[in-house]
Short mmCIF file of C-alpha atoms in Angstrom, two decimals:
data_model
loop_
_atom_site.label_atom_id
_atom_site.label_comp_id
_atom_site.label_asym_id
_atom_site.label_seq_id
_atom_site.Cartn_x
_atom_site.Cartn_y
_atom_site.Cartn_z
CA UNK A 198 19.75 -76.35 15.39
CA UNK A 199 20.47 -79.90 13.85
CA UNK A 200 24.29 -79.89 13.51
CA UNK A 201 25.38 -80.64 9.89
CA UNK A 202 27.07 -84.17 9.57
CA UNK A 203 28.95 -83.94 6.22
CA UNK A 204 27.22 -84.26 2.77
CA UNK A 205 24.03 -85.09 2.97
CA UNK A 206 22.11 -88.29 1.35
CA UNK A 207 21.46 -88.69 -2.49
CA UNK A 208 18.49 -89.85 -4.23
CA UNK A 209 18.94 -93.26 -5.61
CA UNK A 210 19.76 -93.43 -9.70
CA UNK A 211 16.79 -95.71 -10.81
CA UNK A 212 13.80 -93.37 -9.02
CA UNK A 213 11.68 -94.69 -6.28
CA UNK A 214 11.29 -97.85 -7.10
CA UNK A 215 14.40 -98.04 -5.79
CA UNK A 216 13.79 -96.22 -2.16
CA UNK A 217 12.23 -97.70 0.62
CA UNK A 218 8.37 -97.22 0.03
CA UNK A 219 6.54 -94.76 2.56
CA UNK A 220 3.04 -93.79 2.51
CA UNK A 221 2.68 -91.21 4.68
CA UNK A 222 -1.44 -91.02 4.14
CA UNK A 223 -1.57 -95.03 4.12
CA UNK A 224 -3.84 -94.72 7.41
CA UNK A 225 -6.43 -91.91 5.69
CA UNK A 226 -6.86 -94.02 2.09
CA UNK A 227 -10.25 -95.47 1.99
CA UNK A 228 -12.16 -96.92 -1.49
CA UNK A 229 -14.13 -93.46 -2.06
CA UNK A 230 -10.62 -91.33 -2.42
CA UNK A 231 -9.56 -89.25 -5.31
CA UNK A 232 -7.23 -91.23 -7.25
CA UNK A 233 -4.46 -88.66 -7.01
CA UNK A 234 -3.47 -86.96 -4.30
CA UNK A 235 -2.00 -83.59 -5.65
CA UNK A 236 -2.73 -82.24 -9.16
CA UNK A 237 -0.48 -79.46 -10.62
CA UNK A 238 0.02 -77.89 -13.67
CA UNK A 239 2.61 -75.49 -15.33
CA UNK A 240 5.81 -75.26 -17.72
CA UNK A 241 8.18 -78.15 -17.73
CA UNK A 242 12.12 -76.94 -18.47
CA UNK A 243 15.30 -78.60 -19.29
CA UNK A 244 17.59 -77.39 -16.61
CA UNK A 245 21.47 -77.60 -17.03
CA UNK A 246 23.01 -76.70 -14.06
CA UNK A 247 26.56 -75.58 -13.59
CA UNK A 248 28.24 -75.61 -9.92
CA UNK A 249 31.93 -75.31 -8.72
CA UNK A 250 31.94 -71.76 -9.83
CA UNK A 251 34.09 -69.30 -7.75
CA UNK A 252 32.61 -66.33 -9.03
CA UNK A 253 30.02 -64.68 -11.24
CA UNK A 254 30.58 -65.21 -14.99
CA UNK A 255 32.76 -62.47 -15.89
CA UNK A 256 31.80 -60.55 -19.49
CA UNK A 257 34.03 -60.81 -22.05
CA UNK A 258 35.76 -63.98 -19.94
CA UNK A 259 35.21 -67.85 -20.12
CA UNK A 260 34.34 -69.48 -16.91
CA UNK A 261 34.94 -72.93 -15.90
CA UNK A 262 32.39 -75.07 -13.83
CA UNK A 263 33.29 -77.85 -11.51
CA UNK A 264 30.31 -79.66 -11.81
CA UNK A 265 27.44 -79.97 -14.20
CA UNK A 266 23.97 -81.68 -14.08
CA UNK A 267 21.17 -81.51 -15.93
CA UNK A 268 17.33 -82.85 -14.90
CA UNK A 269 13.77 -81.59 -15.77
CA UNK A 270 13.09 -78.43 -13.99
CA UNK A 271 10.47 -75.66 -13.69
CA UNK A 272 7.02 -77.39 -12.53
CA UNK A 273 8.86 -80.92 -12.26
CA UNK A 274 10.84 -79.83 -9.45
CA UNK A 275 7.67 -79.74 -7.37
CA UNK A 276 5.83 -82.86 -9.12
CA UNK A 277 8.99 -85.25 -8.36
CA UNK A 278 9.69 -83.96 -4.85
CA UNK A 279 5.95 -85.19 -4.43
CA UNK A 280 6.31 -88.31 -5.99
CA UNK A 281 9.61 -89.00 -3.70
CA UNK A 282 7.54 -88.39 -0.68
CA UNK A 283 4.68 -90.79 -1.39
CA UNK A 284 2.22 -89.01 -2.88
CA UNK A 285 0.31 -89.94 -5.81
CA UNK A 286 1.02 -87.26 -8.48
CA UNK A 287 -0.81 -85.73 -11.61
CA UNK A 288 1.26 -83.52 -13.54
CA UNK A 289 -0.78 -81.58 -16.87
CA UNK A 290 2.06 -80.05 -19.16
CA UNK A 291 3.08 -79.49 -22.23
CA UNK A 292 6.43 -81.43 -23.43
CA UNK A 293 8.28 -80.73 -27.04
CA UNK A 294 9.03 -83.24 -29.25
CA UNK A 295 12.43 -82.95 -29.10
CA UNK A 296 15.46 -84.66 -27.45
CA UNK A 297 14.92 -82.70 -24.31
CA UNK A 298 11.34 -83.18 -24.40
CA UNK A 299 11.90 -87.31 -24.41
CA UNK A 300 13.86 -86.87 -21.89
CA UNK A 301 11.84 -84.79 -19.21
CA UNK A 302 8.86 -87.11 -19.96
CA UNK A 303 10.97 -90.08 -19.91
CA UNK A 304 12.28 -89.19 -16.41
CA UNK A 305 8.80 -88.13 -14.76
CA UNK A 306 6.75 -90.96 -16.20
CA UNK A 307 8.98 -93.70 -16.25
CA UNK A 308 11.53 -92.69 -13.54
CA UNK A 309 8.92 -91.24 -11.12
CA UNK A 310 6.25 -92.56 -11.93
CA UNK A 311 4.23 -89.40 -11.79
CA UNK A 312 1.11 -89.20 -14.00
CA UNK A 313 1.45 -87.67 -17.13
CA UNK A 314 -2.24 -88.59 -18.89
CA UNK A 315 -3.23 -84.72 -18.96
CA UNK A 316 0.10 -83.98 -19.97
CA UNK A 317 0.50 -83.29 -24.09
CA UNK A 318 3.51 -83.83 -26.64
CA UNK A 319 3.26 -81.02 -28.72
CA UNK A 320 4.86 -81.27 -32.42
CA UNK A 321 7.44 -78.93 -33.54
CA UNK A 322 7.35 -76.78 -30.34
CA UNK A 323 11.01 -77.38 -28.37
CA UNK A 324 11.30 -77.45 -25.22
CA UNK A 325 12.48 -74.64 -22.61
CA UNK A 326 15.73 -74.60 -21.58
CA UNK A 327 16.96 -73.06 -18.50
CA UNK A 328 20.86 -72.64 -17.57
CA UNK A 329 21.53 -72.33 -13.87
CA UNK A 330 24.91 -71.15 -12.39
CA UNK A 331 25.73 -71.64 -8.79
CA UNK A 332 28.35 -69.91 -6.87
CA UNK A 333 28.57 -68.39 -2.95
CA UNK A 334 25.64 -70.32 -2.17
CA UNK A 335 23.25 -67.87 -4.59
CA UNK A 336 22.23 -69.08 -8.41
CA UNK A 337 22.15 -66.97 -11.51
CA UNK A 338 19.67 -68.41 -14.32
CA UNK A 339 19.02 -67.74 -18.03
CA UNK A 340 16.26 -69.21 -19.78
CA UNK A 341 14.63 -69.82 -23.32
CA UNK A 342 11.52 -70.56 -24.23
CA UNK A 343 8.50 -69.79 -26.73
CA UNK A 344 4.84 -69.80 -25.49
CA UNK A 345 2.92 -73.22 -26.89
CA UNK A 346 1.04 -73.12 -29.42
CA UNK A 347 -3.21 -73.15 -29.12
CA UNK A 348 -3.05 -77.01 -28.84
CA UNK A 349 -0.93 -77.20 -25.73
CA UNK A 350 -2.98 -74.86 -23.40
CA UNK A 351 -3.78 -77.05 -20.23
CA UNK A 352 -6.20 -74.67 -18.46
CA UNK A 353 -9.78 -76.87 -18.46
CA UNK A 354 -11.53 -73.54 -19.11
CA UNK A 355 -9.77 -73.39 -22.95
CA UNK A 356 -10.33 -77.43 -23.63
CA UNK A 357 -13.23 -77.93 -21.78
CA UNK A 358 -11.30 -80.60 -20.12
CA UNK A 359 -11.38 -81.77 -16.49
CA UNK A 360 -9.10 -81.78 -14.45
CA UNK A 361 -8.23 -84.84 -12.87
CA UNK A 362 -9.83 -85.61 -8.73
CA UNK A 363 -6.80 -85.19 -6.63
CA UNK A 364 -6.91 -84.08 -2.26
CA UNK A 365 -4.77 -81.31 -2.96
CA UNK A 366 -3.93 -79.27 -6.19
CA UNK A 367 -0.59 -76.61 -5.84
CA UNK A 368 -1.62 -73.36 -8.11
CA UNK A 369 1.55 -70.71 -8.94
CA UNK A 370 -0.02 -67.45 -8.55
CA UNK A 371 0.07 -64.78 -11.00
CA UNK A 372 -0.85 -61.34 -10.31
CA UNK A 373 -3.65 -59.74 -12.59
CA UNK A 374 -4.69 -63.24 -13.52
CA UNK A 375 -6.95 -65.69 -12.59
CA UNK A 376 -6.64 -69.47 -13.47
CA UNK A 377 -10.56 -70.45 -13.70
CA UNK A 378 -9.05 -74.57 -12.59
CA UNK A 379 -8.30 -73.25 -9.44
CA UNK A 380 -11.98 -72.71 -9.03
CA UNK A 381 -13.11 -75.30 -10.74
CA UNK A 382 -11.22 -78.04 -8.33
CA UNK A 383 -11.77 -76.31 -5.43
CA UNK A 384 -15.64 -76.45 -5.73
CA UNK A 385 -15.06 -80.05 -5.84
CA UNK A 386 -13.12 -80.14 -2.60
CA UNK A 387 -9.87 -79.99 -3.56
CA UNK A 388 -7.42 -78.38 -1.34
CA UNK A 389 -5.37 -75.60 -3.00
CA UNK A 390 -1.88 -75.19 -2.16
CA UNK A 391 -0.50 -71.17 -3.52
CA UNK A 392 3.04 -69.63 -4.11
CA UNK A 393 3.59 -66.84 -6.29
CA UNK A 394 6.46 -65.32 -7.53
CA UNK A 395 8.29 -61.80 -7.99
CA UNK A 396 5.50 -59.10 -8.73
CA UNK A 397 7.15 -57.69 -12.02
CA UNK A 398 4.56 -55.21 -12.48
CA UNK A 399 5.43 -53.76 -8.66
CA UNK A 400 2.20 -53.10 -7.44
CA UNK A 401 2.50 -56.01 -5.03
CA UNK A 402 -1.60 -56.01 -4.47
CA UNK A 403 -3.36 -58.90 -2.64
CA UNK A 404 -6.12 -57.75 -4.77
CA UNK A 405 -4.33 -58.62 -7.81
CA UNK A 406 -3.95 -62.50 -6.69
CA UNK A 407 -7.73 -63.12 -7.18
CA UNK A 408 -7.24 -66.77 -7.01
CA UNK A 409 -6.25 -66.71 -3.33
CA UNK A 410 -9.77 -66.88 -2.13
CA UNK A 411 -9.88 -70.47 -2.91
CA UNK A 412 -6.95 -71.49 -1.15
CA UNK A 413 -6.22 -72.91 1.80
CA UNK A 414 -2.29 -72.00 1.99
CA UNK A 415 -0.61 -69.41 0.70
CA UNK A 416 3.82 -69.64 0.79
CA UNK A 417 5.42 -67.05 -0.20
CA UNK A 418 9.01 -66.04 1.20
CA UNK A 419 9.58 -63.47 3.35
CA UNK A 420 10.16 -60.57 0.56
CA UNK A 421 6.89 -61.61 -1.23
CA UNK A 422 5.04 -61.39 2.01
CA UNK A 423 6.07 -57.97 3.77
CA UNK A 424 5.78 -56.31 -0.19
CA UNK A 425 2.11 -57.79 -0.29
CA UNK A 426 1.04 -56.74 3.31
CA UNK A 427 3.29 -53.77 3.87
CA UNK A 428 4.57 -55.18 6.87
CA UNK A 429 8.07 -54.66 8.32
CA UNK A 430 8.63 -57.78 9.70
CA UNK A 431 8.07 -61.24 7.82
CA UNK A 432 6.57 -63.10 10.42
CA UNK A 433 3.85 -59.87 11.05
CA UNK A 434 3.32 -60.19 6.86
CA UNK A 435 2.16 -64.07 8.01
CA UNK A 436 -0.23 -62.64 10.42
CA UNK A 437 -1.55 -60.42 8.21
CA UNK A 438 -1.62 -62.49 5.19
CA UNK A 439 -4.33 -64.70 7.54
CA UNK A 440 -6.85 -61.97 6.64
CA UNK A 441 -7.03 -63.68 3.32
CA UNK A 442 -6.39 -67.14 3.37
CA UNK A 443 -6.41 -69.63 6.39
CA UNK A 444 -3.09 -70.38 6.22
CA UNK A 445 0.02 -68.45 5.58
CA UNK A 446 3.75 -69.72 5.84
CA UNK A 447 6.55 -67.91 5.40
CA UNK A 448 9.82 -69.14 4.24
CA UNK A 449 12.72 -66.67 6.41
CA UNK A 450 15.70 -68.01 4.54
CA UNK A 451 18.51 -69.12 6.56
CA UNK A 452 16.24 -68.51 9.63
CA UNK A 453 14.00 -71.10 8.92
CA UNK A 454 10.05 -71.08 8.30
CA UNK A 455 6.86 -69.48 10.18
CA UNK A 456 3.50 -70.19 9.90
CA UNK A 457 0.26 -69.10 11.00
CA UNK A 458 -3.28 -70.94 10.82
CA UNK A 459 -6.19 -68.72 11.47
CA UNK A 460 -8.62 -71.71 11.97
CA UNK A 461 -6.71 -73.03 15.25
CA UNK A 462 -4.94 -69.67 16.14
CA UNK A 463 -1.74 -71.84 16.07
CA UNK A 464 1.31 -70.50 15.18
CA UNK A 465 4.54 -72.24 14.68
CA UNK A 466 8.56 -71.38 13.66
CA UNK A 467 10.94 -74.00 12.97
CA UNK A 468 15.09 -72.82 12.01
CA UNK A 469 16.90 -73.69 9.48
CA UNK A 470 18.89 -76.72 9.30
CA UNK A 471 22.64 -75.45 8.38
CA UNK A 472 24.03 -77.51 5.31
CA UNK A 473 26.38 -77.29 2.83
CA UNK A 474 24.83 -75.95 -0.64
CA UNK A 475 25.72 -76.97 -3.73
CA UNK A 476 22.99 -75.98 -5.62
CA UNK A 477 20.11 -74.27 -4.07
CA UNK A 478 17.65 -74.64 -7.68
CA UNK A 479 14.22 -75.91 -6.23
CA UNK A 480 14.66 -75.85 -2.73
CA UNK A 481 11.50 -73.38 -2.83
CA UNK A 482 9.46 -76.26 -4.61
CA UNK A 483 10.85 -78.93 -2.58
CA UNK A 484 9.93 -77.34 0.61
CA UNK A 485 6.07 -76.53 -0.66
CA UNK A 486 6.03 -80.18 -1.34
CA UNK A 487 7.05 -81.49 1.81
CA UNK A 488 4.43 -79.06 3.54
CA UNK A 489 1.90 -80.24 1.27
CA UNK A 490 3.09 -83.71 2.35
CA UNK A 491 2.55 -83.04 6.32
CA UNK A 492 -0.43 -81.32 5.68
CA UNK A 493 -2.40 -84.12 3.65
CA UNK A 494 -1.30 -86.35 6.37
CA UNK A 495 -2.50 -84.00 9.60
CA UNK A 496 0.63 -83.81 11.12
CA UNK A 497 1.16 -80.70 13.61
CA UNK A 498 1.85 -77.25 12.22
CA UNK A 499 5.43 -77.30 13.60
CA UNK A 500 6.14 -80.79 12.32
CA UNK A 501 5.22 -79.90 8.98
CA UNK A 502 6.94 -76.81 9.15
CA UNK A 503 10.06 -79.00 10.30
CA UNK A 504 9.74 -81.31 7.68
CA UNK A 505 9.60 -78.79 4.69
CA UNK A 506 12.02 -77.56 6.06
CA UNK A 507 14.45 -80.61 6.32
CA UNK A 508 13.76 -81.77 2.57
CA UNK A 509 14.66 -78.80 0.94
CA UNK A 510 18.28 -78.95 2.77
CA UNK A 511 18.99 -82.12 1.90
CA UNK A 512 17.68 -81.44 -1.81
CA UNK A 513 20.22 -78.49 -2.14
CA UNK A 514 23.11 -80.79 -1.54
CA UNK A 515 22.67 -82.14 -4.89
CA UNK A 516 22.57 -81.53 -8.57
CA UNK A 517 19.40 -80.15 -9.97
CA UNK A 518 16.10 -79.25 -8.74
CA UNK A 519 14.20 -82.48 -9.31
CA UNK A 520 16.61 -85.17 -9.42
CA UNK A 521 17.97 -84.03 -5.98
CA UNK A 522 14.48 -84.25 -4.08
CA UNK A 523 14.88 -86.42 -1.22
CA UNK A 524 12.69 -89.62 -0.74
CA UNK A 525 12.57 -91.40 2.24
CA UNK A 526 15.54 -93.92 2.46
CA UNK A 527 17.41 -90.55 2.23
CA UNK A 528 15.78 -88.73 5.01
CA UNK A 529 15.76 -92.11 6.80
CA UNK A 530 19.60 -92.39 6.42
CA UNK A 531 19.87 -88.23 7.74
CA UNK A 532 17.72 -89.10 10.62
CA UNK A 533 19.98 -92.02 11.41
CA UNK A 534 23.41 -89.87 10.79
CA UNK A 535 22.10 -87.11 13.29
CA UNK A 536 21.67 -88.98 16.23
CA UNK A 537 24.94 -90.57 15.84
CA UNK A 538 26.29 -87.63 16.61
CA UNK A 539 27.34 -87.57 20.69
CA UNK A 540 27.08 -84.06 20.69
CA UNK A 541 24.44 -83.37 18.78
CA UNK A 542 21.58 -81.04 20.87
CA UNK A 543 18.84 -83.34 22.41
CA UNK A 544 16.17 -80.34 21.80
CA UNK A 545 17.05 -80.20 18.29
CA UNK A 546 16.62 -83.91 17.85
CA UNK A 547 13.53 -83.83 19.73
CA UNK A 548 11.95 -81.50 17.12
CA UNK A 549 12.65 -84.55 14.43
CA UNK A 550 11.42 -87.10 16.80
CA UNK A 551 8.40 -87.22 14.67
CA UNK A 552 10.35 -89.12 11.93
CA UNK A 553 11.06 -92.12 14.05
CA UNK A 554 7.70 -94.03 13.29
CA UNK A 555 7.65 -92.47 9.45
CA UNK A 556 11.39 -93.59 7.70
CA UNK A 557 12.39 -97.20 6.84
CA UNK A 558 14.57 -99.18 8.97
CA UNK A 559 16.87 -99.89 6.22
CA UNK A 560 18.66 -97.85 3.80
CA UNK A 561 17.64 -98.96 0.08
CA UNK A 562 20.87 -98.14 -1.34
CA UNK A 563 24.30 -97.05 0.03
CA UNK A 564 24.34 -93.20 0.85
CA UNK A 565 25.64 -91.04 -0.55
CA UNK A 566 24.91 -91.76 -4.71
CA UNK A 567 23.91 -89.11 -7.33
CA UNK A 568 21.16 -88.52 -9.48
CA UNK A 569 21.14 -85.34 -11.97
CA UNK A 570 23.90 -86.28 -14.78
CA UNK A 571 26.14 -84.24 -17.25
CA UNK A 572 25.23 -85.82 -20.01
CA UNK A 573 21.55 -86.98 -21.27
CA UNK A 574 21.26 -90.28 -22.17
CA UNK A 575 18.80 -91.94 -24.44
CA UNK A 576 17.80 -95.81 -24.49
CA UNK A 577 18.00 -97.34 -27.93
CA UNK A 578 14.65 -98.12 -29.86
#
């Protein structure tokens, strides 16, 4: 396993334009390509993150956090991670017309160069907010928000709009519900990658995920995979899932991740990278973004798992799920750093040797730098 080398790299302040640029799909691009690499839709939250709590908050007492950060959250976590890895990303989301919505829109469009042409600002609707408290390597979240009004609905089956053409789309599957846009984009050749949340109904029935039939890959965590398949081992669950989807990727927490590709009969398992976690918010989203990047670039399955795990490990060392996502300069800084450790395990270094031809030769900014900040500031008009 790669040995931790102290605090990991942090994304730079002014967004991807300040980072050494890498286009992982450069060799694959052609004149007839879709305008976007990845399309996704969902809810954008304003995340307020408290870290440095010694214990969980106790009723009737006041807890002081040693750290705090604010950043766009929800679907913005994955959109930002994709954009920072060099993918052309289009996001459809509803934004409130309050300061929180203004901040999130500006951070994503101006700061991260994410396409928001299919997103909307909804007059009179306030932005959803999540407060996340990180302690003992875990987190507790409290969220508040209201369903957006009808005019905020972004499902093309309701609005009669067409989703933008993209190489891939990422979908959050909901038990018992279909999202018609998934079938629509899949029919146009878009590759669908899906994750899923906790099934509050308790059914854990794969038949209750009807859109899974349109997906190329399914990326649940170990507990979700075992509950959906009835398997007692997450690796067995991954194999069982390939009866329903070509590629199953099961995250194993501190053990890493395991994947099975039914089409090639290939399996891969990569251990996690041990790091000191400051805030685990959005790590799963960053993992998915890393895996999608490697898949679209045509990398071997084990390299995709290793890259996804690395990006997630780097992200938990900073505040916030979106603004903690690493860019290529941070990935390059990590790669150079671990190679400089004399006692480093040679086998572990070989696992990440594919980075050598990808990462920029020089860092774009000194390392480390912080991204999420306690106070939201606004430019004067």
